[in-house]
XYZ file of C-alpha atoms in Angstrom:
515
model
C -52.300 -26.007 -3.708
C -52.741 -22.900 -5.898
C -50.321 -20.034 -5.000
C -51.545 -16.599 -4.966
C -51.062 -14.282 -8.122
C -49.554 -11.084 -5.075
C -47.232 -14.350 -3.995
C -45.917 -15.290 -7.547
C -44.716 -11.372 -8.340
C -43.488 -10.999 -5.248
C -40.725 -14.514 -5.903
C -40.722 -12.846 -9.622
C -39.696 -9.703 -8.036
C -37.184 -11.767 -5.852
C -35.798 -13.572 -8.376
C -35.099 -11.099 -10.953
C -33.622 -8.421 -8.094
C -31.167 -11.821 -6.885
C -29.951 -12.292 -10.481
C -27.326 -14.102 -11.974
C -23.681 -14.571 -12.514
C -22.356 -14.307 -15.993
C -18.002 -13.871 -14.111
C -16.256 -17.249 -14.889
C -15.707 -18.751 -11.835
C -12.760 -18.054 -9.756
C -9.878 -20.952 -9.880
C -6.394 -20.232 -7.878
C -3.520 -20.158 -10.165
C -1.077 -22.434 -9.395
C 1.869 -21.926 -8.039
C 4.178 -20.279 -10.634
C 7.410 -21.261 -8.240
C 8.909 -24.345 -6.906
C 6.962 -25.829 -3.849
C 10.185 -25.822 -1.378
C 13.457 -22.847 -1.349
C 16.349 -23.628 -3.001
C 19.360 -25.792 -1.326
C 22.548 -26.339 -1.163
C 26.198 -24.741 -0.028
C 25.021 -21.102 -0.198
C 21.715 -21.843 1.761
C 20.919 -22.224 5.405
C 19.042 -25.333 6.250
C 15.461 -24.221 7.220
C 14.304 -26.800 9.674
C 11.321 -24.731 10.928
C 7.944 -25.687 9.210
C 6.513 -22.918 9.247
C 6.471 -19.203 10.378
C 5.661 -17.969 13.726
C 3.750 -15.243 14.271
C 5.568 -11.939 14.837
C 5.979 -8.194 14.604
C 8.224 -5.901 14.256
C 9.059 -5.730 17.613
C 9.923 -9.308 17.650
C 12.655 -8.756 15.059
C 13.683 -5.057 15.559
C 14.971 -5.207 18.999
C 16.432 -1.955 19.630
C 13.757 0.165 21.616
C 15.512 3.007 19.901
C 14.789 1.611 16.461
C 11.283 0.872 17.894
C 10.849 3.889 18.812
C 11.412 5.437 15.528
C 9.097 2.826 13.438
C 6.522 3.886 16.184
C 6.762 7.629 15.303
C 6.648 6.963 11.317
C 3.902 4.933 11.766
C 1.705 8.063 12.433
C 3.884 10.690 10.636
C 5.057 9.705 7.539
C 3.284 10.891 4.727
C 3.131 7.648 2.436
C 0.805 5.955 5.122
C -1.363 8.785 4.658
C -1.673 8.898 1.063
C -2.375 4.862 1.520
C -4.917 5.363 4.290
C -6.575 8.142 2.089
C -6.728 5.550 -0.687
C -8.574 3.252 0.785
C -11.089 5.759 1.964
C -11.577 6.518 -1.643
C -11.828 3.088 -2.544
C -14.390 2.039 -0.411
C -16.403 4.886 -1.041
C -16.020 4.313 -4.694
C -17.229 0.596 -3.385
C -20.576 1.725 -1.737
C -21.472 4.112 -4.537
C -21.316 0.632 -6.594
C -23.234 -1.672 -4.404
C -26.183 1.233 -4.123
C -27.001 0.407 -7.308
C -28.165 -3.130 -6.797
C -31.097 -0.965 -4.807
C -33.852 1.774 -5.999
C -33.167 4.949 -5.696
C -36.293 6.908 -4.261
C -37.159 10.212 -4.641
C -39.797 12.363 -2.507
C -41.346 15.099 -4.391
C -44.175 17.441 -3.014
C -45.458 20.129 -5.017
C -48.180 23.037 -4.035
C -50.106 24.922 -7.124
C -52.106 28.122 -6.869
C -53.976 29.378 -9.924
C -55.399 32.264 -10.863
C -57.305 32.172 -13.931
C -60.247 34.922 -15.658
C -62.029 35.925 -19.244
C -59.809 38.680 -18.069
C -56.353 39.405 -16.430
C -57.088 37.962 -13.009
C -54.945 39.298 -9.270
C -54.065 37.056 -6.716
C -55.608 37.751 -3.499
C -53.838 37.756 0.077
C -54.442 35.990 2.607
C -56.581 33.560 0.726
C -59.169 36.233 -0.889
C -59.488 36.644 -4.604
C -60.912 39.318 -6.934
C -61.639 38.697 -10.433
C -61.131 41.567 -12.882
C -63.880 40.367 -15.376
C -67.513 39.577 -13.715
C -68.490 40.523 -10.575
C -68.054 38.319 -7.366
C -65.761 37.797 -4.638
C -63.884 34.097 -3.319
C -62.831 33.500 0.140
C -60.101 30.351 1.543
C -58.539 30.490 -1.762
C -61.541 29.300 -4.106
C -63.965 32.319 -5.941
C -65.941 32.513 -8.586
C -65.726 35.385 -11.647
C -68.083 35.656 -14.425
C -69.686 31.994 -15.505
C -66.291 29.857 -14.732
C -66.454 27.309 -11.669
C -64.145 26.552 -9.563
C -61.708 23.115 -10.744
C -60.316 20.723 -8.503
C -56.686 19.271 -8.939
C -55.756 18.069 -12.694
C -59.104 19.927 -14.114
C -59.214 21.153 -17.268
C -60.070 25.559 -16.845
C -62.832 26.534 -19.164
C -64.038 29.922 -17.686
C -62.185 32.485 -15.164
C -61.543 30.189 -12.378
C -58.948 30.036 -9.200
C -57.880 27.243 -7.206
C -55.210 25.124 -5.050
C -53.812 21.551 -5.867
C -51.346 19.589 -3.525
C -49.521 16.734 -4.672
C -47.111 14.110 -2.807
C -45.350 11.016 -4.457
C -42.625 8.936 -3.655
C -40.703 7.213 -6.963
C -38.124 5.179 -8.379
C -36.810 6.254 -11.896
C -35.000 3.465 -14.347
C -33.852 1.145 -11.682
C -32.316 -1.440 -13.377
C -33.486 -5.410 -12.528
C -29.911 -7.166 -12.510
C -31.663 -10.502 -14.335
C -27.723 -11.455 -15.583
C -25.792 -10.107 -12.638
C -24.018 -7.190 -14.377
C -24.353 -4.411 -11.491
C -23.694 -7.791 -9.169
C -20.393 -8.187 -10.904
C -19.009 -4.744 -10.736
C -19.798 -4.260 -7.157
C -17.589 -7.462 -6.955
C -14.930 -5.728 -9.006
C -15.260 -3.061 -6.837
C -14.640 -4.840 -3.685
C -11.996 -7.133 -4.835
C -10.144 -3.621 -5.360
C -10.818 -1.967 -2.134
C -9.330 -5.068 -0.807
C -6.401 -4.426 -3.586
C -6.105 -1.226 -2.241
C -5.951 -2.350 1.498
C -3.375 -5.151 0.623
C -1.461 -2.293 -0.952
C -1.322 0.052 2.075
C -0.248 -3.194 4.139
C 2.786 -3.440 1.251
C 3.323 0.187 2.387
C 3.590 -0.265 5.373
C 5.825 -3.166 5.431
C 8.134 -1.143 3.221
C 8.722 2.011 5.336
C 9.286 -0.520 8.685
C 11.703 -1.748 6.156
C 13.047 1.299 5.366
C 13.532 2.932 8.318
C 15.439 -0.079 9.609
C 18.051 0.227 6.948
C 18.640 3.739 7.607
C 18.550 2.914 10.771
C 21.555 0.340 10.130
C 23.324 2.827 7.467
C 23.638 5.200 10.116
C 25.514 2.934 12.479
C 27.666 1.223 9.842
C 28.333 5.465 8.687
C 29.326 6.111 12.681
C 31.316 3.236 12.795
C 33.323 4.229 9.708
C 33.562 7.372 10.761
C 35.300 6.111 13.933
C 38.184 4.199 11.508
C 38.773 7.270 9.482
C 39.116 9.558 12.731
C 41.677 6.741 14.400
C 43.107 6.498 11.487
C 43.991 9.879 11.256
C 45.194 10.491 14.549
C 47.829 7.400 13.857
C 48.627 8.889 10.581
C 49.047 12.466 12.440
C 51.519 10.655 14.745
C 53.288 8.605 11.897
C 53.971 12.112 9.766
C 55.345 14.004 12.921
C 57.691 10.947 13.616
C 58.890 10.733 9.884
C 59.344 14.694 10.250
C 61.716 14.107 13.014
C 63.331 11.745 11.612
C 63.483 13.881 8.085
C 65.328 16.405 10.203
C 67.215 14.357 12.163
C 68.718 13.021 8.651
C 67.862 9.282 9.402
C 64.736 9.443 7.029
C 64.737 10.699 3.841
C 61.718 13.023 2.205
C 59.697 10.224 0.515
C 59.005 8.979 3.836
C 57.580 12.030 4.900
C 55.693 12.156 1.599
C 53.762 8.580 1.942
C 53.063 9.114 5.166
C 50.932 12.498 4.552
C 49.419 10.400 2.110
C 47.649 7.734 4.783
C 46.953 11.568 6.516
C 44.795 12.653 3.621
C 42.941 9.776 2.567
C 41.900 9.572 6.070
C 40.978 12.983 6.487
C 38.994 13.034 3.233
C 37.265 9.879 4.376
C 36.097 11.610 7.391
C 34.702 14.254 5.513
C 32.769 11.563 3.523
C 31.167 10.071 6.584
C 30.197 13.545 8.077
C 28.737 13.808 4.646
C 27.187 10.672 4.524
C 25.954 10.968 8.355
C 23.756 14.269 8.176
C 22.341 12.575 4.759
C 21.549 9.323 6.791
C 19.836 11.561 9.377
C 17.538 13.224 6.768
C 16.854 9.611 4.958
C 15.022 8.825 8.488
C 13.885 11.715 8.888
C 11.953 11.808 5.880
C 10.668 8.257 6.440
C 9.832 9.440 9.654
C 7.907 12.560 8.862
C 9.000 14.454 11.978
C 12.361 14.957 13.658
C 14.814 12.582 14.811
C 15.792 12.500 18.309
C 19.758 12.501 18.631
C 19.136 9.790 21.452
C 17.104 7.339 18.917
C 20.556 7.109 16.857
C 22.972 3.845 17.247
C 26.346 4.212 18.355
C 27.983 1.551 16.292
C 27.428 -0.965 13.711
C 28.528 -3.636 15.985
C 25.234 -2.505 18.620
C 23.462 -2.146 15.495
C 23.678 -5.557 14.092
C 22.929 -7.728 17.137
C 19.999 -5.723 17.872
C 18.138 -7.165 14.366
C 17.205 -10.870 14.957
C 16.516 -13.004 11.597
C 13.026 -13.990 10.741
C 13.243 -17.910 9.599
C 11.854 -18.576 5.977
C 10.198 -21.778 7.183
C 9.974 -24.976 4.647
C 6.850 -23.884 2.157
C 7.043 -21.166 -0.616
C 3.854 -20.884 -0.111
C 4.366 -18.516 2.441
C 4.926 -15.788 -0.304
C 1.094 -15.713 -0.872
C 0.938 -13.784 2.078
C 3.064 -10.846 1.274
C 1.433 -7.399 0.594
C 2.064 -6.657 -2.756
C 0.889 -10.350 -3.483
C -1.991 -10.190 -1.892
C -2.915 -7.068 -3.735
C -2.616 -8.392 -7.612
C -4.783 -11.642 -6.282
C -7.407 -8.730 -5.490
C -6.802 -7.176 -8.526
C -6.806 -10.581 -10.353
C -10.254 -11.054 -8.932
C -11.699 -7.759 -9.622
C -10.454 -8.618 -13.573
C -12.346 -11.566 -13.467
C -15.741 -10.267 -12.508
C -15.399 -7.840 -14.761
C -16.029 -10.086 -17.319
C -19.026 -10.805 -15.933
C -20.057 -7.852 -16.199
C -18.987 -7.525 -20.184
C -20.914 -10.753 -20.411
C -24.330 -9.156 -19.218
C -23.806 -5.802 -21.041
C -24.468 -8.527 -24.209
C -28.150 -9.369 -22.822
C -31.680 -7.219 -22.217
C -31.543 -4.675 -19.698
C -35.015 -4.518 -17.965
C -35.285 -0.993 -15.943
C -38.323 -0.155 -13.605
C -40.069 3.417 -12.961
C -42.644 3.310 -10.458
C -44.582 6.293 -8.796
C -47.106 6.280 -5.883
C -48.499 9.221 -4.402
C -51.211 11.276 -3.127
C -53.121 14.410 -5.533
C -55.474 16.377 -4.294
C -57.105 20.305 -4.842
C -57.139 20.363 -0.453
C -54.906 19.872 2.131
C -57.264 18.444 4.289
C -58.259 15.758 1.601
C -54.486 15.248 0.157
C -54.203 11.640 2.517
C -57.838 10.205 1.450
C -58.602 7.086 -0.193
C -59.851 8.631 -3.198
C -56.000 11.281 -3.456
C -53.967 7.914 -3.680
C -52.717 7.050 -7.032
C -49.655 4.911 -8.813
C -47.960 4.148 -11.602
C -45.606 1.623 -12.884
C -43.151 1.515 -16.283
C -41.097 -1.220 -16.743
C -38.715 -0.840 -19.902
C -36.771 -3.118 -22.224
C -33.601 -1.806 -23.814
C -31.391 -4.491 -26.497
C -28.574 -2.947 -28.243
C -28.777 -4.175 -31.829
C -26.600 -2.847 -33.486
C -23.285 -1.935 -31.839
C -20.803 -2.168 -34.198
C -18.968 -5.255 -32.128
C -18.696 -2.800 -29.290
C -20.268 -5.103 -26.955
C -18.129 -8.209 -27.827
C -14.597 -6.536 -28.342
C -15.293 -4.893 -24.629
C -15.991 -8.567 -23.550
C -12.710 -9.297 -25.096
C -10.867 -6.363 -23.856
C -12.335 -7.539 -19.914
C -11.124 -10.634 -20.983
C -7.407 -9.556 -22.152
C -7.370 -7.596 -18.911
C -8.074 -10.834 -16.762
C -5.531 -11.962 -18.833
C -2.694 -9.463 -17.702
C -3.947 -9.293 -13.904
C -3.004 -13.257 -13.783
C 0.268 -13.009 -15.443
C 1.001 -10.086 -13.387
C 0.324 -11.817 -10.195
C 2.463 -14.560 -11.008
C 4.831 -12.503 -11.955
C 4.637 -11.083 -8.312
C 5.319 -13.961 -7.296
C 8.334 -15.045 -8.865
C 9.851 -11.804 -7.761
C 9.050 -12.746 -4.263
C 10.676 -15.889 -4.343
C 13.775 -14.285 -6.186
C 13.795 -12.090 -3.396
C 13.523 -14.507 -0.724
C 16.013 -16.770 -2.303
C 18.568 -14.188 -2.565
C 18.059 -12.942 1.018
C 18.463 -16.520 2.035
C 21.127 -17.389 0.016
C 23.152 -14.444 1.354
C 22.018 -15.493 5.260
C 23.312 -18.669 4.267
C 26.914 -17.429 3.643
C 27.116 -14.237 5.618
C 28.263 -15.722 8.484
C 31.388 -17.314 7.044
C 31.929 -13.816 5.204
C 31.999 -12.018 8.419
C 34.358 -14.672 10.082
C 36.601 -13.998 7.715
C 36.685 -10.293 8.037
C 37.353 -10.500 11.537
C 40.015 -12.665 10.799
C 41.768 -10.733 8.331
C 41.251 -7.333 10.580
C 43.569 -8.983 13.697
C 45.991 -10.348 11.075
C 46.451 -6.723 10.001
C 46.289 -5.323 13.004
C 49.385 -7.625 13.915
C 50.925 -6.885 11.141
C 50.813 -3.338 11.702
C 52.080 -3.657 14.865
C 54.773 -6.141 14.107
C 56.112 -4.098 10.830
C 55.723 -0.657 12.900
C 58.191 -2.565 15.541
C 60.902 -3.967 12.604
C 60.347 -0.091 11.320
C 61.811 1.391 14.793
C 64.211 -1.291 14.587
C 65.215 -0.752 11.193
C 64.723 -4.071 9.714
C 61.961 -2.952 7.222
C 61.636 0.189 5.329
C 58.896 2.924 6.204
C 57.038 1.569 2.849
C 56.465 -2.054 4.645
C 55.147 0.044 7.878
C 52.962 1.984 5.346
C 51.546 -0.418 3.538
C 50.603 -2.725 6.789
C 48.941 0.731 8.050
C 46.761 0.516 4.470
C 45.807 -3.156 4.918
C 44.462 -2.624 8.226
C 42.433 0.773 7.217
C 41.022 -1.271 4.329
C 40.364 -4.428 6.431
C 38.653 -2.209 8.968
C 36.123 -0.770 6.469
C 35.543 -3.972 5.011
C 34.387 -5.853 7.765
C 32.028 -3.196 8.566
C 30.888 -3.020 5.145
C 30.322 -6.851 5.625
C 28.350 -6.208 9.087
C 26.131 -3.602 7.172
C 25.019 -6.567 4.527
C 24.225 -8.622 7.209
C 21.924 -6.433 8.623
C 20.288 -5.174 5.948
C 19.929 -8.744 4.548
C 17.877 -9.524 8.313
C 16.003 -6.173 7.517
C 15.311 -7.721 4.022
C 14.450 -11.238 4.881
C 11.850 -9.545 7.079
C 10.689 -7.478 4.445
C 10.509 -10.369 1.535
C 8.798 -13.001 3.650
C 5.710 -10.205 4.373
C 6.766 -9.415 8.110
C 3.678 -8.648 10.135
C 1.717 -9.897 7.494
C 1.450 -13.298 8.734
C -0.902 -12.049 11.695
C -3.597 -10.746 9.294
C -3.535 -13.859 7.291
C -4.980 -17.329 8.115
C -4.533 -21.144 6.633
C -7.349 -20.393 3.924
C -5.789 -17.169 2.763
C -5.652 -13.209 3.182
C -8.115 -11.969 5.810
C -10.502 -8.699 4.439
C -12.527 -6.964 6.589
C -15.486 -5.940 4.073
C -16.635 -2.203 4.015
């Protein structure tokens, strides 16, 4: 069976527009981590196989806190600039993939001349007078002194006037992608809208983050603020009692002395925390980009803490290949590698295509007729020859590129699984941390009260009293030091292990939605 010669170009045409690859294919780097978390006496024992799906909402409890995430979620300013991005680069991506396509242009073009022996006047309204010879045109198309009248394209030999018209519709130097190198960087320049997608995720996932911390500094900052100010009011009563007892001649001045000293350490501590308060209150409100509502703020620590829950790691490091900014180099990791691709076809022939068809005539009425329709086609051939090495050191540079996109993505994620680790290795030990702090708080407390008693008694000396009241201060703002950690190490287990991540991904890998 013979096939037509119209039915072999048009698979030629096919073939050549299809194209190949020249981008070395794809492999997944192995994992540049062990396959499991550590183990051992500073880790918790993760029995859970693997992650559930949350939000948030799941692990931020507090509808105050949820409130807040809600509200920076539209406001702040970062999201915008990320959302902006990714406008840009899927533009950038479509202005790529148009040119695997012609471009075609529609041109019309209308032509009055005017020509004599002599200097010749346009008529009006379709009337013409020549200055040489004698004779008069009507609709455009007269006659002066021995010239005739010329249709469209004709060569004027005499005084002559006339009308051409002219439509085409052309393609100029589209380029046939026989090696795939236009193919390849519309690749590229997916690979990094999905980069740049991945990276407003990571953005995202920080300020949630973020705002939960400050969220958690803000309590652990009230709740300090509460020690200094009951501190102060028992130091207030301590230095009034030592006065007494300074006048009374029972105490003697030192007294006095180290008990104004308790006084003022509290008092500048509670300047600190009003300090450190209205600076809390800007952190969010920054992060938030509007506002704060008084009523969105935490009382205490204490409500603070229990209202984070902790996000298990599961059994699989594998789990990091879901976070954000992980996600992102493997896009950008990709986009290196079809660049090379396209360095590779740069080396080869380019084969580019003009092609015009159109309609000329010297009448509108006869502008659409068989014998007005004409075409053209140019294909061209360019082969740089002589480049100086141009064309294989940018191969190489695509290539030293790839090169640094793969170590950097490993390198991401190593730094995940340092993070994780250390997030887990400090859930794994916080709780025993926090026991003890508790502990040590009622021991002082007892203490205080005990000494205080022997004081009044006067079994111990003031200094005993004193430095019981110190213990308990310290032991006080230690233990809600401690509770601080341990809920910014929930915030930051949520953070490390990609938080809502895990609903946009799937078993085979990071889910893209493709412009």
């Amino acid at each position: 069976m013979t096939i037509p010669i119209r039915c072999n170009i048009a698979l030629l045409l096919a073939t050549a527009l299809a194209g190949c690859s020249l981008a070395p294919t794809y492999v997944d780097p192995a994992l540049p981590v062990p396959p499991s978390w550590p183990v051992g006496d500073a880790y918790l024992r993760q029995s859970e196989a693997k992650l559930p799906a949350v939000t948030y909402r799941d692990i931020f409890k507090d509808a105050r806190l949820q409130a807040l995430i809600d509200q920076a979620l539209v406001n702040n300013r970062d999201l915008r600039v990320a959302a902006a991005n990714i406008e840009a680069t899927r533009a950038q991506y479509r202005i790529q993939r148009a040119d695997l396509l012609p471009q075609v242009d529609a041109t019309g073009r209308y032509t009055y001349f005017d020509r004599g022996n002599g200097a010749g006047i346009a008529a009006t309204g379709g009337n013409g007078t020549g200055t040489t010879g004698t004779g008069t045109g009507t609709g455009g198309a007269g006659t002066g002194g021995t010239g005739t009248t010329p249709g469209a394209g004709a060569v004027v030999t005499g005084g002559s006037s006339g009308s051409s018209y002219s439509v085409n519709l052309g393609t100029t130097a589209f380029e046939l992608d026989l090696f795939g190198r236009i193919r390849s960087l519309t690749d590229a320049a997916l690979d990094r809208y999905f980069a740049t997608e991945a990276a407003a995720r990571a953005t995202r996932l920080t300020l949630v983050g973020d705002i939960a911390t400050a969220w958690v500094n803000y309590a652990a900052d009230q709740s300090l603020l509460e020690v200094a100010s009951g501190t102060a009011e028992s130091a207030q009563q301590s230095v009034r009692l030592t006065e007494a007892r300074l006048k009374g001649g029972i105490a003697p001045r030192t007294d006095l002395r180290q008990a104004q000293q308790i006084l003022f350490t509290a008092n500048a501590d509670l300047a600190q925390q009003r300090t450190a308060l209205a600076q809390d209150v800007n952190a969010l409100q920054l992060l938030v980009g509007a506002p704060v509502d008084p009523a969105l703020l935490p009382a205490s620590i204490d409500t603070a803490s229990s209202a984070i829950a902790t996000l298990p790691a599961g059994l699989d490091s594998r789990v990091l290949l879901r976070r954000p900014d992980v996600v992102q180099s493997e896009y950008q990791l990709r986009a290196a590698n079809a660049e090379i691709g396209a360095a590779r076809a740069a080396l080869f022939p380019r084969i580019s295509l003009t092609g015009l068809i159109g309609f000329a005539s010297n009448a509108l009425t006869s502008l659409f007729s068989g014998g007005a329709f004409n075409y053209s086609v140019a294909p061209a051939v360019s082969y740089p020859i002589f480049q100086a090495g141009a064309g294989v050191a940018n191969l190489g540079l695509s290539q030293a590129q790839r090169d640094a996109a793969l170590a950097t993505y490993e390198k991401s994620i190593q730094t995940a699984f340092r993070e994780t680790a250390d997030a887990l290795a400090r859930e794994g030990t916080i709780a025993d941390q926090l026991r003890a702090n508790r502990n040590f708080v009622t021991a002082s407390q007892d203490t205080l009260t005990l000494t205080n008693a022997r004081y009044r008694g006067g079994i111990d000396t003031f200094l005993t009293s004193l430095d019981a009241q110190r213990s308990y201060y310290n032991a006080q703002r230690t233990l809600i030091a401690t509770q601080r950690i341990a809920a910014t190490n929930k915030v930051d287990l949520y953070r490390v292990l990609g938080g809502d991540s895990l609903l946009e991904t799937t078993a085979s890998g990071p889910v893209a939605v493709k412009p």
